CSV table of C-alpha atoms in Angstrom, one decimal:
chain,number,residue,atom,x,y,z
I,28,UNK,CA,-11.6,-13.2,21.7
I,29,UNK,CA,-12.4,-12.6,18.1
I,30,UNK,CA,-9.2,-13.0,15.2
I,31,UNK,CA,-9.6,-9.4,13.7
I,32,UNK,CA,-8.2,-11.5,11.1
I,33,UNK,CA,-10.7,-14.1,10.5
I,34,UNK,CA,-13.2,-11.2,10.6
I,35,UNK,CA,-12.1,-9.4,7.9
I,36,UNK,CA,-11.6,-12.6,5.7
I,37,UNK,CA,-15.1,-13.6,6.5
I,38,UNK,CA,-16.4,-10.1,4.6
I,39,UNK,CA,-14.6,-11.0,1.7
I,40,UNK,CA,-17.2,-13.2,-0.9
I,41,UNK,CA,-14.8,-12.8,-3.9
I,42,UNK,CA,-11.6,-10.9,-5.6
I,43,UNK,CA,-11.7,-8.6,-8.4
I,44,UNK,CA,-10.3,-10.1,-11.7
I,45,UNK,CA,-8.3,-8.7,-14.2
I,46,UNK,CA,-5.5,-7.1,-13.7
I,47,UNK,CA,-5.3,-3.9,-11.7
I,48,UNK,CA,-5.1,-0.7,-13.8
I,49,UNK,CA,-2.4,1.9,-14.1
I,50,UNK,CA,-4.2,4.6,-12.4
I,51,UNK,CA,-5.5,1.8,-9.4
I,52,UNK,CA,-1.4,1.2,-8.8
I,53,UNK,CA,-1.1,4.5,-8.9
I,54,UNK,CA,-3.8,4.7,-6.1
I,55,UNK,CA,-2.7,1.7,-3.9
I,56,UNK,CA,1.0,3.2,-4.1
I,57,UNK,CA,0.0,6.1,-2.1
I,58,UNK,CA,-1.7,3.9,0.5
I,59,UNK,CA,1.7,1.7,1.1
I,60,UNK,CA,4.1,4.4,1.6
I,61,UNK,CA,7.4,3.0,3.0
I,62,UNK,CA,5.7,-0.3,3.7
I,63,UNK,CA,6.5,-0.5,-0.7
I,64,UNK,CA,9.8,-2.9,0.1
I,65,UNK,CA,7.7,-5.6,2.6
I,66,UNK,CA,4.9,-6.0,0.0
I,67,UNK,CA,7.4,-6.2,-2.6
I,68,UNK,CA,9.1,-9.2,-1.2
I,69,UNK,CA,5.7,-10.7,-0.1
I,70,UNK,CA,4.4,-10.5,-3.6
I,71,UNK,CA,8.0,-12.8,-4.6
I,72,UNK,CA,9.8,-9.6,-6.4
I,73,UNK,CA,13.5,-10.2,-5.2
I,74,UNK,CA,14.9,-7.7,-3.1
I,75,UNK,CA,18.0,-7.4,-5.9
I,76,UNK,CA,14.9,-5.6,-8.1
I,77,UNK,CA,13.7,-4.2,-5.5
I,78,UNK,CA,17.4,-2.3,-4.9
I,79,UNK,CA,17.2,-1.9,-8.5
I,80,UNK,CA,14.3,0.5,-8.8
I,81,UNK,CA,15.4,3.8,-9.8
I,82,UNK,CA,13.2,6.5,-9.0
I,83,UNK,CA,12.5,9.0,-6.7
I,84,UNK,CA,10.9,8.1,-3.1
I,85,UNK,CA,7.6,9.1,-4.2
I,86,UNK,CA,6.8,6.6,-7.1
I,87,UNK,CA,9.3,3.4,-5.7
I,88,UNK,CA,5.9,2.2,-4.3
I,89,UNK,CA,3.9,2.9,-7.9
I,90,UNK,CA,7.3,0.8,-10.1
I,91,UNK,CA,7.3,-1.8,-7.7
I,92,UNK,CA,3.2,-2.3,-8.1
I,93,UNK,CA,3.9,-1.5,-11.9
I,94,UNK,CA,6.9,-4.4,-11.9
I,95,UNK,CA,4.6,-6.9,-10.1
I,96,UNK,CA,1.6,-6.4,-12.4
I,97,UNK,CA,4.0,-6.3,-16.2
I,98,UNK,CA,6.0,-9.5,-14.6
I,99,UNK,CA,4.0,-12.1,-12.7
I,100,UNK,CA,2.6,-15.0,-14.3
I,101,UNK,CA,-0.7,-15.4,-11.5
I,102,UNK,CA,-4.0,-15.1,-12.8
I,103,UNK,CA,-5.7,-14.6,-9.5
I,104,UNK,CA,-3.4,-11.0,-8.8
I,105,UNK,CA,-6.3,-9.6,-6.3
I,106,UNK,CA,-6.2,-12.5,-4.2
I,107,UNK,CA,-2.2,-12.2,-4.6
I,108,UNK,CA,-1.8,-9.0,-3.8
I,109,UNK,CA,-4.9,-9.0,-1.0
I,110,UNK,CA,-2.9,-11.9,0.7
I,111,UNK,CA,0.5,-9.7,0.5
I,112,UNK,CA,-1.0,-6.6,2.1
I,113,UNK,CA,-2.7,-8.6,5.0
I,114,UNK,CA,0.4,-9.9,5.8
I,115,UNK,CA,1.8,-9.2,9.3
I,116,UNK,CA,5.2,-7.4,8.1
I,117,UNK,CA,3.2,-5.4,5.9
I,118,UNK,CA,0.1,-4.9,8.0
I,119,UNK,CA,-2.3,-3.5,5.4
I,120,UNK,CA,-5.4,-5.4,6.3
I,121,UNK,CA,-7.7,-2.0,5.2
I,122,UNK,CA,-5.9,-1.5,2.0
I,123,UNK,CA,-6.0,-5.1,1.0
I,124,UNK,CA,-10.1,-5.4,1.6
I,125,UNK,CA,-10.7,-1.5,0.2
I,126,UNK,CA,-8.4,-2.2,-3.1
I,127,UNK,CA,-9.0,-6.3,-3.5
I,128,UNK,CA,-12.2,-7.5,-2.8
I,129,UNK,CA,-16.0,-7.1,-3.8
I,130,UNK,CA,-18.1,-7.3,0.0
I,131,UNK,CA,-21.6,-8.0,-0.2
I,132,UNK,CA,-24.6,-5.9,0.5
């Protein structure tokens, strides 16, 4: 048997660079829903900013991705955040290869 895993690492040839725009967080924030907590603490935001986020439910997951962005020090934040999304408490293998990588042809 196949790792579903490995396949979808396999399809991946590179990350996009940069950093991800407001209107792509805004995007990827619908896609995590409540999952916005798990991805938080996978991409190293402590949960004590996490609880500190004061918004309504609907844009928690759109601060957190905005907080992440304004506040981390990586310059590979694709690969970051592709690595967060894929992991198994968060579970958002589609996401993370849809919003973080470039395929080939």
């Amino acid at each position: 048997m196949v790792n579903s895993k490995l396949l979808l690492f396999s399809h991946i040839v590179a990350f996009k660079e940069s950093k991800p725009s407001d209107l792509e967080l805004n995007d990827l924030a619908g896609k995590i829903g409540t999952k916005w907590q798990k991805l938080g603490l996978r991409l190293s935001i402590s949960q004590k900013v996490l609880d500190e986020i004061k918004t309504n439910g609907e844009d928690r997951p759109y601060e957190m991705l905005l907080r992440w962005r304004d506040t981390t020090a990586s310059t590979t934040l694709y690969r970051d955040l592709y690595y967060a999304l894929c992991h198994q408490r968060v579970g958002l293998d589609n996401v993370a290869k849809e919003f973080c990588g470039k395929e080939t042809a």
